[in-house]
The first five atom37 places (N, CA, C, CB, O) and aatype in JSON, in Angstrom:
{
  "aatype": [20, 20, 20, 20, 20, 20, 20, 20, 20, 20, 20, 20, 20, 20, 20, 20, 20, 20, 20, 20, 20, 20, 20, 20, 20, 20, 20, 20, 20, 20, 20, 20, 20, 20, 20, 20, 20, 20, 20, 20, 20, 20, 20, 20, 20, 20, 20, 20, 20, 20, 20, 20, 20, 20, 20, 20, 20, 20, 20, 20, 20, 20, 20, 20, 20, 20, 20, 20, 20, 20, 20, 20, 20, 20, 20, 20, 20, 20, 20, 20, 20, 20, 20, 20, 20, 20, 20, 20, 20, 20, 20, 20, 20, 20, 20, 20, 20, 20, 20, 20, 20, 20, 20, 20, 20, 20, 20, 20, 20, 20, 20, 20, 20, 20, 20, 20, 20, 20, 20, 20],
  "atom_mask": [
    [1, 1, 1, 1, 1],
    [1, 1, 1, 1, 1],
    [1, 1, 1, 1, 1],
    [1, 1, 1, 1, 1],
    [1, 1, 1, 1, 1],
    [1, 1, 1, 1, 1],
    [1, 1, 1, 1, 1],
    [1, 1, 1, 1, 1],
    [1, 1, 1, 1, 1],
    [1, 1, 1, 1, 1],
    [1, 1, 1, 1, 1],
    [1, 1, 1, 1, 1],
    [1, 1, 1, 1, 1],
    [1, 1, 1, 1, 1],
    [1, 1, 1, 1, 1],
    [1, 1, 1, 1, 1],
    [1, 1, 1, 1, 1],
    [1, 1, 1, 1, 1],
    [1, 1, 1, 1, 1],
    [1, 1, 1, 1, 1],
    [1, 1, 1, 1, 1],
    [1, 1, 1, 1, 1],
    [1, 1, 1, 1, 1],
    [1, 1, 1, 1, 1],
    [1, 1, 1, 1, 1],
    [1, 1, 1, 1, 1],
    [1, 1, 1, 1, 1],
    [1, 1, 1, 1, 1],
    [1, 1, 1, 1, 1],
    [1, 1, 1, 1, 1],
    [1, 1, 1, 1, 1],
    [1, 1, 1, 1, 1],
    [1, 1, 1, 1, 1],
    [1, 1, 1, 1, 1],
    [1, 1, 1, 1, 1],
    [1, 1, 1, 1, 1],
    [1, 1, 1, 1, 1],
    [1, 1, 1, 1, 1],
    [1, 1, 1, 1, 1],
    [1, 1, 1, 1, 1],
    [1, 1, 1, 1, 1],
    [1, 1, 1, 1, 1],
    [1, 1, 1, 1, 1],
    [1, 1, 1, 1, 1],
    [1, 1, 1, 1, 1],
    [1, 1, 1, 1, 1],
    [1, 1, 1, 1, 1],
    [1, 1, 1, 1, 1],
    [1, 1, 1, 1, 1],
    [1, 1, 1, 1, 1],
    [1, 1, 1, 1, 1],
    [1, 1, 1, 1, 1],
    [1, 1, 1, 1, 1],
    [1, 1, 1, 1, 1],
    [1, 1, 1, 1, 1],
    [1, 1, 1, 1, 1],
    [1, 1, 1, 1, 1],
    [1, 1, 1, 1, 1],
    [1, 1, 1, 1, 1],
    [1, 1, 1, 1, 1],
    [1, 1, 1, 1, 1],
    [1, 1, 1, 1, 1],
    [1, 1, 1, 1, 1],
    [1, 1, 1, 1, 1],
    [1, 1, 1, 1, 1],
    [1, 1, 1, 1, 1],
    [1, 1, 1, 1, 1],
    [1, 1, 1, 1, 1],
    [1, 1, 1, 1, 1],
    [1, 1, 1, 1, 1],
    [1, 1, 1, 1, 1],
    [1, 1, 1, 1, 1],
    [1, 1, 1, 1, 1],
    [1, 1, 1, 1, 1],
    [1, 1, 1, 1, 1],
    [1, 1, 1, 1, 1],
    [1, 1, 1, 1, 1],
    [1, 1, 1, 1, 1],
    [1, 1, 1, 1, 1],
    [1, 1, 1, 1, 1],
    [1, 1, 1, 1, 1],
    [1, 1, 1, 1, 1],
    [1, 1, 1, 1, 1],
    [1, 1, 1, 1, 1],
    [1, 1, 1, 1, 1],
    [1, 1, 1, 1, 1],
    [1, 1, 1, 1, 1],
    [1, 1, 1, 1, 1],
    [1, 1, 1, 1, 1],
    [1, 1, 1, 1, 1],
    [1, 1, 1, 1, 1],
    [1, 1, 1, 1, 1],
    [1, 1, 1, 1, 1],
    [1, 1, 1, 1, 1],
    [1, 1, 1, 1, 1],
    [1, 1, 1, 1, 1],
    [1, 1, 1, 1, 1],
    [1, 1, 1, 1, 1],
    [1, 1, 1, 1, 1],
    [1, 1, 1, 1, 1],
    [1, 1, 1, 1, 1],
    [1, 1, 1, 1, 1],
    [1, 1, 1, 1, 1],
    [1, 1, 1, 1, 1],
    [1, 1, 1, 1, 1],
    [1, 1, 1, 1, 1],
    [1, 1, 1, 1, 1],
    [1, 1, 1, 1, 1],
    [1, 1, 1, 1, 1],
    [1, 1, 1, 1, 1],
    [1, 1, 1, 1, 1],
    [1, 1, 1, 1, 1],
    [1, 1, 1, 1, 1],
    [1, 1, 1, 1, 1],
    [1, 1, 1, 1, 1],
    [1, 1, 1, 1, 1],
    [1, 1, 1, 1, 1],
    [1, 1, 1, 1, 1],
    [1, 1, 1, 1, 1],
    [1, 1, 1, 1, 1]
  ],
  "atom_positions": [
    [[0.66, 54.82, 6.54], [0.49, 53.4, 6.32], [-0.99, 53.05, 6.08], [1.04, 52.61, 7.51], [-1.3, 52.46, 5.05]],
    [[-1.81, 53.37, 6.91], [-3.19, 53.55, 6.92], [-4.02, 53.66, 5.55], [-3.37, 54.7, 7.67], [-4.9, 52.97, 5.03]],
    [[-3.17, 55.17, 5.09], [-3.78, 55.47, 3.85], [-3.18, 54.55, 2.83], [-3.6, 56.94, 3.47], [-3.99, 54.31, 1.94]],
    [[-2.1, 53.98, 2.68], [-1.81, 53.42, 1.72], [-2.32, 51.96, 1.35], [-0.66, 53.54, 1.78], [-2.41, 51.45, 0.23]],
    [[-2.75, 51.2, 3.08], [-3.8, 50.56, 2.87], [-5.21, 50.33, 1.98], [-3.94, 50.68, 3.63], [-5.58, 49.51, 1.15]],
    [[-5.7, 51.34, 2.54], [-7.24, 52.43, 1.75], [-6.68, 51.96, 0.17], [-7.2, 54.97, 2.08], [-7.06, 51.02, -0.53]],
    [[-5.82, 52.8, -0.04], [-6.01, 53.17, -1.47], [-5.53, 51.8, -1.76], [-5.16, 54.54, -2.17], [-5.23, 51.9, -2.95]],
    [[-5.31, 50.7, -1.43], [-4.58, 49.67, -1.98], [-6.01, 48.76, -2.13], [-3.18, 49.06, -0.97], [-6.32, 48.01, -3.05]],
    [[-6.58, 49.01, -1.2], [-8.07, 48.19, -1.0], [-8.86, 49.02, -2.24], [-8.99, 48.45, 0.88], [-9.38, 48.26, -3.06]],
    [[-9.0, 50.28, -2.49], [-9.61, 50.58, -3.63], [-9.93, 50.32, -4.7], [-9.43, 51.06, -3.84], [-10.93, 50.09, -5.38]],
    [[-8.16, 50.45, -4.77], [-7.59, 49.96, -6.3], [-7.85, 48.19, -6.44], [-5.59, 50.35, -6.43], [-7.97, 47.56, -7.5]],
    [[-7.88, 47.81, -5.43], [-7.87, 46.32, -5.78], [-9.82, 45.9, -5.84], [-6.77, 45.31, -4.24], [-10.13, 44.85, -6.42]],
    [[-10.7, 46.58, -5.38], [-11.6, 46.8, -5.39], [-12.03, 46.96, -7.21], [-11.64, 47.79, -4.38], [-12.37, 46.28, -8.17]],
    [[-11.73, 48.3, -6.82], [-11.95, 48.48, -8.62], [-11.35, 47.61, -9.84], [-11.36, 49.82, -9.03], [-11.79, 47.52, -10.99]],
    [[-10.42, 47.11, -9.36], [-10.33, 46.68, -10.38], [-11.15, 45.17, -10.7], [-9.02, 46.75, -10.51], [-11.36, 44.66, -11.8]],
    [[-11.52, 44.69, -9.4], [-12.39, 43.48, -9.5], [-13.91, 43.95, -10.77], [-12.98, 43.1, -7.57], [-14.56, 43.36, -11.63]],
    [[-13.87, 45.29, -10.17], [-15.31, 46.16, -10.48], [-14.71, 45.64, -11.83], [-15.68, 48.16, -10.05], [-14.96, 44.46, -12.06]],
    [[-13.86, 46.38, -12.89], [-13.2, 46.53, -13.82], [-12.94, 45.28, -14.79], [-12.19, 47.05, -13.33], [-12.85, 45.47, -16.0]],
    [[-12.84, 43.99, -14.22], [-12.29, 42.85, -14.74], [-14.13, 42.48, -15.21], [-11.17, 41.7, -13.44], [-14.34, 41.63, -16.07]],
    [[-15.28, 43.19, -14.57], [-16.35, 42.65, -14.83], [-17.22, 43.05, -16.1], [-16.95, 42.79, -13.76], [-18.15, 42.43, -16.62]],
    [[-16.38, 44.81, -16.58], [-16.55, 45.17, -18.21], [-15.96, 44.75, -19.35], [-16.33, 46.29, -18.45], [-14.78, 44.45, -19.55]],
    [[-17.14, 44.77, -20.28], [-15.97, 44.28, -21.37], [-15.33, 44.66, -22.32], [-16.16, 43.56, -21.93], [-14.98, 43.93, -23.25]],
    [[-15.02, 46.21, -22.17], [-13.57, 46.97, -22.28], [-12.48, 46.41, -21.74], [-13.55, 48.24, -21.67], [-11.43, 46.47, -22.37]],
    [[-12.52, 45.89, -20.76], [-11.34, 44.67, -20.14], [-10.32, 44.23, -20.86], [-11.91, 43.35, -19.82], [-10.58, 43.07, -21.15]],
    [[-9.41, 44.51, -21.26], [-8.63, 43.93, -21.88], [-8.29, 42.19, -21.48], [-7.61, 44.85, -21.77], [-8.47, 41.61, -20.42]],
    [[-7.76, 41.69, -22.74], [-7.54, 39.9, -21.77], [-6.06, 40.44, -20.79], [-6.9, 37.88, -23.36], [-5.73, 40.25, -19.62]],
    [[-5.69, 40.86, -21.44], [-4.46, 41.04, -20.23], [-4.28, 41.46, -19.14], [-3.67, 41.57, -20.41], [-3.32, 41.24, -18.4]],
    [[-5.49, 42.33, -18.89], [-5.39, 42.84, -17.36], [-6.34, 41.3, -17.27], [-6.21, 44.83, -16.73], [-5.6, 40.39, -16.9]],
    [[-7.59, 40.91, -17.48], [-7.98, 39.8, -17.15], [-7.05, 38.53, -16.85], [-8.76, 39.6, -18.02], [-7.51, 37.8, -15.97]],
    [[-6.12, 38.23, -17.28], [-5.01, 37.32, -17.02], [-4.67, 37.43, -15.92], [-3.97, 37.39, -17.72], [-4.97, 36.69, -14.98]],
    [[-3.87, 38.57, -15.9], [-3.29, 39.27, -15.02], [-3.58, 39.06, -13.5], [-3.53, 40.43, -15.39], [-2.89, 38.48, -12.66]],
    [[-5.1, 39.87, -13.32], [-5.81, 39.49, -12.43], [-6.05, 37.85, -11.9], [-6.83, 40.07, -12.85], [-6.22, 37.45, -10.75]],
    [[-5.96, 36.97, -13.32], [-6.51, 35.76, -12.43], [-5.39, 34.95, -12.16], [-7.66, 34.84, -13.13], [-5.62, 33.8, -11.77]],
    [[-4.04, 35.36, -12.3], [-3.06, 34.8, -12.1], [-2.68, 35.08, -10.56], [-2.18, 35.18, -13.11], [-2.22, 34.28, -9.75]],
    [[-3.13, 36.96, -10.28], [-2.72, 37.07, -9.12], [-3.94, 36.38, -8.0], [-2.37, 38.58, -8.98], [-3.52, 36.09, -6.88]],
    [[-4.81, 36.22, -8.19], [-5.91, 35.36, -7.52], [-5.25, 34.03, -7.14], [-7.21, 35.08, -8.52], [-4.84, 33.75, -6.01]],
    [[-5.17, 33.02, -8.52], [-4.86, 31.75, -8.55], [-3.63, 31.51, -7.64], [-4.67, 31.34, -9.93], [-3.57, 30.45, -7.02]],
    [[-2.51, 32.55, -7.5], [-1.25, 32.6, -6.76], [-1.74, 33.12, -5.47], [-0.09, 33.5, -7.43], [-0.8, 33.36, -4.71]],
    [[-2.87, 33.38, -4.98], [-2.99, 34.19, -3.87], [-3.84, 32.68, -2.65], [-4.14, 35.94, -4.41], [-3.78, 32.33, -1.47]],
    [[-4.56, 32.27, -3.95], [-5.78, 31.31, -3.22], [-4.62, 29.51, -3.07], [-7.77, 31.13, -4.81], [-4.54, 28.94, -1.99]],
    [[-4.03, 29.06, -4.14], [-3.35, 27.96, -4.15], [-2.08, 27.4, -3.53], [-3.25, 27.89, -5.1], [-1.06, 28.07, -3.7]],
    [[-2.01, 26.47, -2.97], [-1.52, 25.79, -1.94], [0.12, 25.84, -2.74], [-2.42, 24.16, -1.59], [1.14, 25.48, -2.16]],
    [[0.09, 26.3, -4.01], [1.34, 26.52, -4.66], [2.16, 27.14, -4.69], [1.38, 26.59, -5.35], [2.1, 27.59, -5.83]],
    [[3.43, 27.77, -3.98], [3.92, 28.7, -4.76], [5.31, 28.91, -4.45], [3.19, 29.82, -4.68], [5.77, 28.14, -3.61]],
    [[6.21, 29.91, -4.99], [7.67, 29.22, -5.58], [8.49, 29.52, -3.96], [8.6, 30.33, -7.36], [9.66, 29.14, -3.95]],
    [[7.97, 30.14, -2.64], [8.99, 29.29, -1.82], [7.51, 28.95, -0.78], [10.72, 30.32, -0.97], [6.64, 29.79, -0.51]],
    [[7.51, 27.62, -0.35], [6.23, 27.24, 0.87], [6.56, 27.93, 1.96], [6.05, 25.61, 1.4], [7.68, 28.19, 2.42]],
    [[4.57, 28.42, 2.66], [5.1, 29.19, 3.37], [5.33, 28.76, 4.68], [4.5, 30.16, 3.29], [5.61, 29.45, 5.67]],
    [[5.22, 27.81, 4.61], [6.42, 27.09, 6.16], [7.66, 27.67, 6.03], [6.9, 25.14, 6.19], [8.15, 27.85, 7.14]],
    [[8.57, 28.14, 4.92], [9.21, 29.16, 5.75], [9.36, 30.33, 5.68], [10.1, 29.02, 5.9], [9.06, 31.23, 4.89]],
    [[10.26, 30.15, 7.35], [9.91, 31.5, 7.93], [10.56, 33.15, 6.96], [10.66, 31.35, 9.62], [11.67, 33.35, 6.47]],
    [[9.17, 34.17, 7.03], [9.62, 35.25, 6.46], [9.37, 35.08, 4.9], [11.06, 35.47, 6.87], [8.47, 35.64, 4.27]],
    [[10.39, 34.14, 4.33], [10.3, 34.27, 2.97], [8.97, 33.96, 2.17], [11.29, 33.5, 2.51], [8.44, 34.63, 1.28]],
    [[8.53, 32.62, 2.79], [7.04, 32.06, 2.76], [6.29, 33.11, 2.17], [6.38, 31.66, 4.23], [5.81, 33.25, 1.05]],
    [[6.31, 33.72, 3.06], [5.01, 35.11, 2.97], [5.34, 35.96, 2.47], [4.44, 35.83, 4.1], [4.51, 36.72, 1.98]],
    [[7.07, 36.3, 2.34], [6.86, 37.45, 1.56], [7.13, 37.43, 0.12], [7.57, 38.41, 2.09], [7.15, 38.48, -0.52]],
    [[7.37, 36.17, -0.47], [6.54, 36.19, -2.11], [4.91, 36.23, -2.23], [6.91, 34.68, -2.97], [4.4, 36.84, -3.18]],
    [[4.48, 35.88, -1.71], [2.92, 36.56, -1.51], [2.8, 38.21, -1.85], [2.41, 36.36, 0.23], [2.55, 38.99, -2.76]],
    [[3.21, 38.13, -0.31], [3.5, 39.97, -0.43], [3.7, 41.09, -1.99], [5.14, 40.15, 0.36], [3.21, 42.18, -2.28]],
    [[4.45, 40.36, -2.55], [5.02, 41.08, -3.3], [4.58, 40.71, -4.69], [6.34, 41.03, -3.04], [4.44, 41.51, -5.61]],
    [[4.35, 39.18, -4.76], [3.93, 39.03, -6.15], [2.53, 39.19, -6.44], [4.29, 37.8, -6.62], [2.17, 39.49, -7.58]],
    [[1.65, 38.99, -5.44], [0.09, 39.5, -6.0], [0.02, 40.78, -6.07], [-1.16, 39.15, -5.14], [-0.55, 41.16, -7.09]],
    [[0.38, 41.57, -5.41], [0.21, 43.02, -5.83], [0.75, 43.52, -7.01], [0.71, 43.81, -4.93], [0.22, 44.27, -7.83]],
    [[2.27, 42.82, -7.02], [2.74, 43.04, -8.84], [1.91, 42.81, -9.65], [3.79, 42.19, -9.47], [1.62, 43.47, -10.65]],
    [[1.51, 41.93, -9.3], [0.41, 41.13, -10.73], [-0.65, 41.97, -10.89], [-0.42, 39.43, -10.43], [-1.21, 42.12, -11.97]],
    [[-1.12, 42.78, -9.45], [-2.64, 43.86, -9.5], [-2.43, 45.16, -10.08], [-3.28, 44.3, -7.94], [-3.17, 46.01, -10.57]],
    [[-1.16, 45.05, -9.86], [-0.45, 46.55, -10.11], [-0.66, 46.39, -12.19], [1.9, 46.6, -9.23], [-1.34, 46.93, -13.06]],
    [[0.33, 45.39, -12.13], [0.36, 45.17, -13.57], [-0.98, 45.23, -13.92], [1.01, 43.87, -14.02], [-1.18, 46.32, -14.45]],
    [[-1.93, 44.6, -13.88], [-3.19, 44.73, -14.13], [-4.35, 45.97, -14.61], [-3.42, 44.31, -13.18], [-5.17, 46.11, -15.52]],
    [[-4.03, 46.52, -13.79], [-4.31, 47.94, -13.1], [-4.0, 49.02, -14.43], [-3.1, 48.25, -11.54], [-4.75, 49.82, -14.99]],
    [[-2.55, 48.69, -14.67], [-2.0, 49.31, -15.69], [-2.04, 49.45, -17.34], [-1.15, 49.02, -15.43], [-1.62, 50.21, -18.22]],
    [[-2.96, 48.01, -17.16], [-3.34, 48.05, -18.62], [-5.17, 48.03, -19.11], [-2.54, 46.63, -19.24], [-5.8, 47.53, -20.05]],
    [[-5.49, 48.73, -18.06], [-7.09, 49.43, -17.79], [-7.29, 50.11, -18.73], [-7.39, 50.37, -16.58], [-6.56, 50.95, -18.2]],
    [[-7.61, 50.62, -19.7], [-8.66, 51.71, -20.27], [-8.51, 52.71, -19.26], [-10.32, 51.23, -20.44], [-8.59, 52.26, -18.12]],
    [[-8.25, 54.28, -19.38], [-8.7, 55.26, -18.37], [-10.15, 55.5, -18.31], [-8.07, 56.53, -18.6], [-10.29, 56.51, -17.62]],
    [[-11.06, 55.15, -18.62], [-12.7, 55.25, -18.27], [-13.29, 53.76, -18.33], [-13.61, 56.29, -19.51], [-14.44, 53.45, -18.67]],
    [[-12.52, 53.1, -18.03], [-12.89, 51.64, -17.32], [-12.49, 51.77, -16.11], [-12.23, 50.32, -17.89], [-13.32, 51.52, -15.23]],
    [[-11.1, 52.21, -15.71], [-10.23, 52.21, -14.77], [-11.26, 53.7, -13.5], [-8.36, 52.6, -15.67], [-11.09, 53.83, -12.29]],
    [[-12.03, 54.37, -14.22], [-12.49, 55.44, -13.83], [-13.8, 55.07, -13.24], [-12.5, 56.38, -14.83], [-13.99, 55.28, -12.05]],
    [[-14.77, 54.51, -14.0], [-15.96, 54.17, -13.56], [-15.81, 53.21, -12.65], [-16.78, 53.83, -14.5], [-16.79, 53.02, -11.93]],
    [[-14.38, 52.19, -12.4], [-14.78, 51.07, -11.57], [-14.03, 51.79, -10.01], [-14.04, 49.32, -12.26], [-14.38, 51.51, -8.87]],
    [[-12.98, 52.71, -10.4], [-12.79, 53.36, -9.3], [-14.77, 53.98, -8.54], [-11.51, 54.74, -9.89], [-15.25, 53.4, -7.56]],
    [[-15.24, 54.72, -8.99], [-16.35, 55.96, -8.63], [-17.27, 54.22, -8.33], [-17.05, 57.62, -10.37], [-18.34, 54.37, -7.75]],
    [[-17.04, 53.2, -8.58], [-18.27, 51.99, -7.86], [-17.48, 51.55, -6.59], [-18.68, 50.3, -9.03], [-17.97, 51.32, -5.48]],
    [[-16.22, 51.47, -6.93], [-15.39, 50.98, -5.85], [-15.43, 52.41, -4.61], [-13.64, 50.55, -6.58], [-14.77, 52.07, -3.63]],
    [[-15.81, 53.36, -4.5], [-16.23, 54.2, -3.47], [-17.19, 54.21, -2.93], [-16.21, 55.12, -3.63], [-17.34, 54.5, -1.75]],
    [[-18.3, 53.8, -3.97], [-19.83, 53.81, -3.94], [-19.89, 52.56, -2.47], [-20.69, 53.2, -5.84], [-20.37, 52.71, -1.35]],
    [[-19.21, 51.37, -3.08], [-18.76, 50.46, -1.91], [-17.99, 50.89, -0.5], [-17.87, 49.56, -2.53], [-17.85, 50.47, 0.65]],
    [[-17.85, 51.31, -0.81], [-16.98, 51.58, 0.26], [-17.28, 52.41, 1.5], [-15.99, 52.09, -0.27], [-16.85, 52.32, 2.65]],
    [[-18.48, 53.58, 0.69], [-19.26, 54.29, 1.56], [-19.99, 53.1, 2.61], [-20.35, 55.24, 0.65], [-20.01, 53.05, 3.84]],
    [[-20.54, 52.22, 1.59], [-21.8, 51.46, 2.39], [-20.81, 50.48, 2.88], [-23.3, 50.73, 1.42], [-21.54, 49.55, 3.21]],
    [[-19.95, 50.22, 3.05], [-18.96, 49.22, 3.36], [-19.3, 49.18, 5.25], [-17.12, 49.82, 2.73], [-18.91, 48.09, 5.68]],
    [[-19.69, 49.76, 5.99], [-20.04, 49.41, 7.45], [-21.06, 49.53, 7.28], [-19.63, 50.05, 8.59], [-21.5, 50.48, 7.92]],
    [[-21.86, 48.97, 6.64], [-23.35, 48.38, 6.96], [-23.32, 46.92, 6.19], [-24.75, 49.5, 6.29], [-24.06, 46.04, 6.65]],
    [[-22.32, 46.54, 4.78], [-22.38, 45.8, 4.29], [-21.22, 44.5, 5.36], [-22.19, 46.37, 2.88], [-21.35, 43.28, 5.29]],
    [[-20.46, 45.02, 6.01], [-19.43, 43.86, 6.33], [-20.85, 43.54, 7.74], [-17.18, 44.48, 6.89], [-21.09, 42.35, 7.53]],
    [[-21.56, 43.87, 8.65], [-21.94, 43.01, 9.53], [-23.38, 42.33, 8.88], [-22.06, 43.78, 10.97], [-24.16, 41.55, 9.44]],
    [[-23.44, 42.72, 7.91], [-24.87, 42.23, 6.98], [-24.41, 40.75, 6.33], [-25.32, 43.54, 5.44], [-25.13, 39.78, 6.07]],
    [[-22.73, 40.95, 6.13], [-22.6, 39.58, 5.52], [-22.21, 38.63, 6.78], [-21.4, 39.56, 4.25], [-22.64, 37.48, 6.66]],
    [[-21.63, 38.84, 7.71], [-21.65, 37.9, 8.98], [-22.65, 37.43, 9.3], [-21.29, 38.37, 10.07], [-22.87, 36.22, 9.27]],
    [[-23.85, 38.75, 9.86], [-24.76, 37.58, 10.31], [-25.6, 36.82, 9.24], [-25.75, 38.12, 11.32], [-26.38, 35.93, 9.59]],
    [[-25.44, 37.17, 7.98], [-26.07, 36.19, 6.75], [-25.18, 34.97, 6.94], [-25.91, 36.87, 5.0], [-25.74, 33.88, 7.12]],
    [[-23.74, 35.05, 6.9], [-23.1, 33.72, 6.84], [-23.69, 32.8, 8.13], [-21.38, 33.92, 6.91], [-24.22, 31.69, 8.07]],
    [[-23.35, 33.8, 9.56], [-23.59, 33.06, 10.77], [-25.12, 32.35, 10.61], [-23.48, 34.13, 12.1], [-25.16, 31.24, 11.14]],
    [[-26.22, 32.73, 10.05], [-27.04, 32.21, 9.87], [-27.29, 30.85, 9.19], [-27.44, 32.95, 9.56], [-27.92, 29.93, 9.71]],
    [[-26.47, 30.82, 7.41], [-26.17, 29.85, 7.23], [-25.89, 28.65, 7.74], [-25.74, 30.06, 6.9], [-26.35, 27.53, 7.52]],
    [[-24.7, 29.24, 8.78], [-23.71, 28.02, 9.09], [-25.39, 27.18, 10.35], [-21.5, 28.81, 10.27], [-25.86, 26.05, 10.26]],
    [[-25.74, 28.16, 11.19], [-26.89, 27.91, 12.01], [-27.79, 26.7, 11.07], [-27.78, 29.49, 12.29], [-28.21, 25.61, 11.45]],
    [[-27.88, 27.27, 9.93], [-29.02, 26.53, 9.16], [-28.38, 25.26, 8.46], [-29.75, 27.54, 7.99], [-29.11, 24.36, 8.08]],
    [[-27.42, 25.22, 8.34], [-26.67, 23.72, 8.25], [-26.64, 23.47, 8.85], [-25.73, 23.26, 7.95], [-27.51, 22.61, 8.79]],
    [[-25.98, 23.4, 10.45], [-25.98, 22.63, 11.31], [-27.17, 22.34, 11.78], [-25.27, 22.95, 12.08], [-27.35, 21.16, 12.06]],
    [[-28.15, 23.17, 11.98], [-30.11, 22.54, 11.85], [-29.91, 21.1, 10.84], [-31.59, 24.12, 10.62], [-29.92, 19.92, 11.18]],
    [[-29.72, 21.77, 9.39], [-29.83, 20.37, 8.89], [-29.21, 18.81, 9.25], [-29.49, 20.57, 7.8], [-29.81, 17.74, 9.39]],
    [[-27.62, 19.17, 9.36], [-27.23, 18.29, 9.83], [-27.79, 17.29, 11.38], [-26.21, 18.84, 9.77], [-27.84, 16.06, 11.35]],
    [[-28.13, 18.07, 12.54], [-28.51, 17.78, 13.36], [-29.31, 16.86, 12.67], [-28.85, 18.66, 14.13], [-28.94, 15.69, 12.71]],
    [[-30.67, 17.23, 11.83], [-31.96, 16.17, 11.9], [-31.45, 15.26, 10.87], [-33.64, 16.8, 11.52], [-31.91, 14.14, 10.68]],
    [[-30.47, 15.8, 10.18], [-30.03, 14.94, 9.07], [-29.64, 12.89, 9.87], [-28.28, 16.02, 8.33], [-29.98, 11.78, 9.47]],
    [[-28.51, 13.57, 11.5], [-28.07, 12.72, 12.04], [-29.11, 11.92, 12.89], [-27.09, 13.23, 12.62], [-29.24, 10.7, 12.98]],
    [[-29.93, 13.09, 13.58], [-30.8, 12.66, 14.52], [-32.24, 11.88, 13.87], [-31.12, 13.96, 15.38], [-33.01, 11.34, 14.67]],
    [[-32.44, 11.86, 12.92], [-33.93, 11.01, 12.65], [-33.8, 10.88, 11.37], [-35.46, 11.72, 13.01], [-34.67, 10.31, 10.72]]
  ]
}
């Protein structure tokens, strides 16, 4: 299960890498932003208030859509964005607490602003 995780994070990795050359076909580009737009929007064909089903068109249709995506790659688009999507991945535990405390800082530095924003 583990591994199939990994490689699911890869592939979905790379292909972000992938959607950013422009060997890209529009169709994997579609593709991709359809499964985004369905992943991020308050829309979709059952709400997930309910139970089970809610979530599992999620489940199933963004990955179709990545999968599909995926599939209509160039093999040396699909190749180079795999070998960046590792490159990431190596540095991937130094990069996930580098972006926390950058965000946590942020949020610190807005609420600074806000404070004097309110206070004087």
């Amino acid at each position: 299960m583990i591994a199939r995780i990994r490689s699911g994070w890869r592939d979905s990795l790379a292909l972000l890498f992938a959607l950013g050359d422009r060997r890209t076909p529009a169709g994997a580009r579609l593709m991709a932003a359809l499964a985004l737009a369905y992943a991020l929007l308050p829309l979709d064909l059952l709400p997930d208030l309910t139970p089970v089903l809610g979530l599992a068109d999620d489940v199933l249709i963004v990955p179709t859509l990545l999968a599909l995506a995926a599939r209509t790659l160039p093999g040396p688009v699909l190749t180079e964005a795999r070998t960046r999507s590792l490159r990431v991945q190596r540095r991937l535990p130094w990069l996930i607490p580098t972006g926390i405390a950058a965000l946590l800082l942020l949020m610190a530095l807005g609420g600074w602003l806000l404070w004097r924003a309110v206070s004087g």
